[in-house]
Short mmCIF file of C-alpha atoms in Angstrom, two decimals:
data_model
loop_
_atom_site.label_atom_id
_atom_site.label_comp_id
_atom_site.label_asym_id
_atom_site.label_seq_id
_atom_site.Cartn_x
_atom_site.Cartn_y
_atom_site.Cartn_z
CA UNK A 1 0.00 0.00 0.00
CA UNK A 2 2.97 2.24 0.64
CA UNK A 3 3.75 1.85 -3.10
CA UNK A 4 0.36 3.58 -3.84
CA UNK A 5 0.85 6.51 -1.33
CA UNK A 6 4.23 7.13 -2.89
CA UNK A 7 2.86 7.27 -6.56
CA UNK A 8 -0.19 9.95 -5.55
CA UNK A 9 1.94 13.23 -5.43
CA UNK A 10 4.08 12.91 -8.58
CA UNK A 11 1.23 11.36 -10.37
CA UNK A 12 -0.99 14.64 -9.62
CA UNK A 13 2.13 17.01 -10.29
CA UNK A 14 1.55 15.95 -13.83
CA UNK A 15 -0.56 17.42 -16.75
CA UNK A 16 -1.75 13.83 -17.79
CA UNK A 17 -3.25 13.17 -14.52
CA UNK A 18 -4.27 9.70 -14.95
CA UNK A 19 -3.32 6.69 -12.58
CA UNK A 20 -1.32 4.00 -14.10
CA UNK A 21 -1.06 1.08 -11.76
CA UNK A 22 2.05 0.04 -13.95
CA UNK A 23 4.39 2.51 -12.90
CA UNK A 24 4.23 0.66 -9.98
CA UNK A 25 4.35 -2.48 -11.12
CA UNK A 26 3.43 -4.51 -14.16
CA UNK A 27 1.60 -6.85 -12.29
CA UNK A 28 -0.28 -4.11 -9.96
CA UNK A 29 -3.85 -4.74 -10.13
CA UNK A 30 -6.64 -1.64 -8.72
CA UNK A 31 -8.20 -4.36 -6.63
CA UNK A 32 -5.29 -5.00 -4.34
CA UNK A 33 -5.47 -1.50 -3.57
CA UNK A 34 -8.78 -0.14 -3.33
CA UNK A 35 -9.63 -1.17 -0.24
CA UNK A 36 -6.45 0.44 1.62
CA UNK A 37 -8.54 3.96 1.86
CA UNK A 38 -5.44 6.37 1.47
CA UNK A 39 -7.00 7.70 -1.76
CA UNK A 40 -10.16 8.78 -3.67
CA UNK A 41 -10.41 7.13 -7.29
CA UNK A 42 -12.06 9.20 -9.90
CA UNK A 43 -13.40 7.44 -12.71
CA UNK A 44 -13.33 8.35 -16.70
CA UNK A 45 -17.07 8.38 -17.40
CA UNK A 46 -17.42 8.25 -21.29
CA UNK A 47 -20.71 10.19 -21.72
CA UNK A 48 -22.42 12.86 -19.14
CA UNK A 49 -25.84 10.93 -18.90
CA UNK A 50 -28.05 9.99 -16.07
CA UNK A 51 -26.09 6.95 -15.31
CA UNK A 52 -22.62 8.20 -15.02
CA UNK A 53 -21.36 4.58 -13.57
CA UNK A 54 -23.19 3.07 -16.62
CA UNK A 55 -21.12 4.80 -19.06
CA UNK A 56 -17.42 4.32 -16.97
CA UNK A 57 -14.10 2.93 -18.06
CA UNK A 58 -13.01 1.13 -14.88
CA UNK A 59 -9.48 1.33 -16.46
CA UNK A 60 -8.62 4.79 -16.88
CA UNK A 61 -9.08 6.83 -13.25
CA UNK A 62 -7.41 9.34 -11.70
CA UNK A 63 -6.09 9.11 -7.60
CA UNK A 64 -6.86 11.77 -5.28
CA UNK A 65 -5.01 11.54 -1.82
CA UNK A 66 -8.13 11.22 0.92
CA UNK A 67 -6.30 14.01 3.33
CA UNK A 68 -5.25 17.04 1.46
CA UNK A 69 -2.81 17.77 4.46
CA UNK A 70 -1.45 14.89 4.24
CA UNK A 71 -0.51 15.22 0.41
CA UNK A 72 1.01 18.72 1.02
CA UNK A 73 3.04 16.79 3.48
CA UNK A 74 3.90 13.98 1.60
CA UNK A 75 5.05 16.12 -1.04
CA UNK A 76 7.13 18.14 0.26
CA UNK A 77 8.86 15.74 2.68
CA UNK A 78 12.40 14.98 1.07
CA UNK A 79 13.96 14.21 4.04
CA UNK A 80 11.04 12.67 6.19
CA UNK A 81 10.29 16.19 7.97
CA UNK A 82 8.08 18.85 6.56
CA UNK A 83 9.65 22.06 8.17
CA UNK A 84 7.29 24.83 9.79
CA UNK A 85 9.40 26.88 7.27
CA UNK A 86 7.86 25.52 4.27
CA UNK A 87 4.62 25.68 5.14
CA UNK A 88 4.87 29.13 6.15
CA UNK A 89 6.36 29.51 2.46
CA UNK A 90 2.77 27.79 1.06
CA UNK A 91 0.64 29.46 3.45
CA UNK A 92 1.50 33.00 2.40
CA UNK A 93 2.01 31.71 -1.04
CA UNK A 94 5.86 32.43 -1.37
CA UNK A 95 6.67 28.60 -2.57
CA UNK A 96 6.29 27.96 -6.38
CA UNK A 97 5.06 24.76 -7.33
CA UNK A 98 1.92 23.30 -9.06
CA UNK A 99 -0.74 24.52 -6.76
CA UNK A 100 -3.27 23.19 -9.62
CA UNK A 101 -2.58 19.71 -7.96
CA UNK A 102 -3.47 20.92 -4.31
CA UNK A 103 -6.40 22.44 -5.28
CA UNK A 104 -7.89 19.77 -7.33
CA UNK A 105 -7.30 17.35 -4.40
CA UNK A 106 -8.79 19.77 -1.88
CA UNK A 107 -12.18 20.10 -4.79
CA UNK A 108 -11.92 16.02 -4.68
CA UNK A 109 -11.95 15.51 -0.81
CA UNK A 110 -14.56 18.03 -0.10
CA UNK A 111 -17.58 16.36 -3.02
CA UNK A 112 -16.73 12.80 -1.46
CA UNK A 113 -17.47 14.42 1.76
CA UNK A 114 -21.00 15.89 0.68
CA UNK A 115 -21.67 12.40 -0.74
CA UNK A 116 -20.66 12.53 -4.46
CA UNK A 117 -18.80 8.98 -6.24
CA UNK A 118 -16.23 11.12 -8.33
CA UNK A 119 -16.06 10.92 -11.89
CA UNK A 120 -14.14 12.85 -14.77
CA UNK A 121 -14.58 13.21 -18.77
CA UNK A 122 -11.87 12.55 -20.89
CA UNK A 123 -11.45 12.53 -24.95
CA UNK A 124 -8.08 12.25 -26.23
CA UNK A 125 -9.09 12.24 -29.45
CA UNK A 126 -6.12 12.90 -32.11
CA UNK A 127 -7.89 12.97 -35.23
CA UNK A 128 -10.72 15.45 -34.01
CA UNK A 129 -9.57 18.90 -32.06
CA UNK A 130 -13.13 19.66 -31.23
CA UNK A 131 -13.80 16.86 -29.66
CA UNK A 132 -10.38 16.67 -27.42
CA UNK A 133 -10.92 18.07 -24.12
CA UNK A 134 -10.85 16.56 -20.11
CA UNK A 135 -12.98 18.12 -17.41
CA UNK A 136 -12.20 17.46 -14.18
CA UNK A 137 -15.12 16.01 -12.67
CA UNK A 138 -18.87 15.70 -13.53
CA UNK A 139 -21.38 14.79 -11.07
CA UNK A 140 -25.10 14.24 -11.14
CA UNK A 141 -27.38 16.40 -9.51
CA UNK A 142 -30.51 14.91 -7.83
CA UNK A 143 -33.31 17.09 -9.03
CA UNK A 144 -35.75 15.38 -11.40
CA UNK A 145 -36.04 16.76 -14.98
CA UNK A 146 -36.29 15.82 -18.56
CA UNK A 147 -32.38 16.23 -18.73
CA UNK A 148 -29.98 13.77 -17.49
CA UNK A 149 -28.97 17.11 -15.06
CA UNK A 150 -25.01 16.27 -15.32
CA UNK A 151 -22.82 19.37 -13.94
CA UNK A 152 -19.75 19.66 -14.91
CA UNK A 153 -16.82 21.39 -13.06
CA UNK A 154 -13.57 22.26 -13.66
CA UNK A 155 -10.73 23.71 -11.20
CA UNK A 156 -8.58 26.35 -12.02
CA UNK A 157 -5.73 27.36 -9.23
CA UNK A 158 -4.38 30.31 -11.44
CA UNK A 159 -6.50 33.85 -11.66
CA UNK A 160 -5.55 34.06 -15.43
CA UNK A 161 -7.27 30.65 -17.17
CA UNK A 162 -9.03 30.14 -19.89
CA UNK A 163 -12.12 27.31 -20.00
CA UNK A 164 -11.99 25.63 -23.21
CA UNK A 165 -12.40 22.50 -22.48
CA UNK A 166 -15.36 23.18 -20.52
CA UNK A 167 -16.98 25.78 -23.58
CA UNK A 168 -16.53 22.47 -25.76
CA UNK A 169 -17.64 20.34 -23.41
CA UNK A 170 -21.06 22.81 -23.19
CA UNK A 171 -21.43 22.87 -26.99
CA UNK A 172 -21.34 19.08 -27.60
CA UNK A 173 -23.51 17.97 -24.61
CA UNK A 174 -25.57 21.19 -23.86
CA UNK A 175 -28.92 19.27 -23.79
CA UNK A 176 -27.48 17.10 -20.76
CA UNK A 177 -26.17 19.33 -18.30
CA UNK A 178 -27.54 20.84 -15.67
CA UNK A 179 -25.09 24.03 -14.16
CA UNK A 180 -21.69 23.85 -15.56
CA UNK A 181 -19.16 25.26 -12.79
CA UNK A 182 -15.62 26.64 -12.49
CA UNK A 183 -14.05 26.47 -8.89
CA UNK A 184 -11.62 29.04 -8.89
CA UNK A 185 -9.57 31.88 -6.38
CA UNK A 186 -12.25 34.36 -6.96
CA UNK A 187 -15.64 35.79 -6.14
CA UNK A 188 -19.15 34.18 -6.61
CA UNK A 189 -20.38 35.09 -10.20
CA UNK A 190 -22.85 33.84 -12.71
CA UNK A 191 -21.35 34.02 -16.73
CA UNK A 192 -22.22 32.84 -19.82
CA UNK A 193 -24.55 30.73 -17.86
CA UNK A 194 -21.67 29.38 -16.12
CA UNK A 195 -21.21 29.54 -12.30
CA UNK A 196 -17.80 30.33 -10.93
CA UNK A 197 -17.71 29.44 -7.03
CA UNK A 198 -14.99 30.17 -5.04
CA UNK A 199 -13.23 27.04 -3.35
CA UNK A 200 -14.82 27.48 -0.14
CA UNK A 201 -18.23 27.08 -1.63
CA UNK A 202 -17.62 23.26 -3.10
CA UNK A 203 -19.74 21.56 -0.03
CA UNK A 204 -22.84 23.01 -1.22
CA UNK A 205 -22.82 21.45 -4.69
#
């Protein structure tokens, strides 16, 4: 299980953000280590319907570490201690490193909390650029419509991003969503029928 823990932080330090069991070991296999509870597996759901488990690949997820602390320490804990220094450096943001990574974990713990399986959309597709594009996670909202009432959210740590995966994502499937948010560093706002929440606000979706 160690093996796992390891892999989480320089996995999610990466722009390809998906879990390969391999580079652990060739003969790894997900059941051996889902049950050790160190991490929260999010799941490549193929289309943003009603039935988001219906529509998974089981084989492509990515691995979220279940305490965000504890992946800020793990991280940044060459030599087995995590100084009071550097987390001073974090806390008043005077550290550069990929604080995408943190952020998405921190989005991650706090849905499983309010009771949401975690799932993500990707389409790697090479021959088609409009139809190339990863969002973060989707997850299904319980009020009862005549659309399937998917919303899909991406995370942006940065306060210049641009969102176009998630305008693509819009186009292609806008008669399946329901609210379509960015979690970002800034205020509440409402634009282009897209909510932006800040972080803080995640619990309540």
């Amino acid at each position: 299980m160690e093996s796992i823990f390891d892999e989480i932080p320089t996995q999610l330090q990466k722009h390809e953000k998906k879990f390969r069991l391999a580079s652990i070991s060739k003969d790894a296999r997900y059941r051996d280590y889902e049950d050790a509870m160190i991490m929260n597996p999010c799941y490549n759901s193929t289309e943003p319907s009603i039935g988001l488990k219906l529509n998974t690949d089981f084989m492509t997820l990515k691995c979220y570490m279940a305490d965000t602390g504890l992946l800020i320490s793990h991280s940044f804990d060459e030599n087995g201690i995590m100084t009071e220094e550097i987390y001073k450096k974090i806390l008043f943001d005077k550290l550069a490193f990929n604080e995408g990574m943190i952020m998405e974990n921190m989005v991650a713990q706090m849905l499983v909390a309010s009771g949401h399986k975690l799932y993500f959309y990707s389409n790697p597709s090479r021959e088609d650029r409009s139809s190339r594009m990863e969002i973060d996670f989707l997850i299904a909202k319980s009020k009862i419509s005549s659309i399937h009432n998917i919303s899909p959210i991406e995370v942006k740590s940065s306060k210049n991003y641009t969102i176009s995966s998630l305008k693509k994502f819009i186009t292609k499937y806008k008669e399946q969503l329901y609210i379509p948010y960015v979690i970002h560093t800034g205020d509440l706002k409402e634009e282009n029928r897209i909510v932006y929440l800040p972080i803080y606000m995640v619990s309540l979706l």
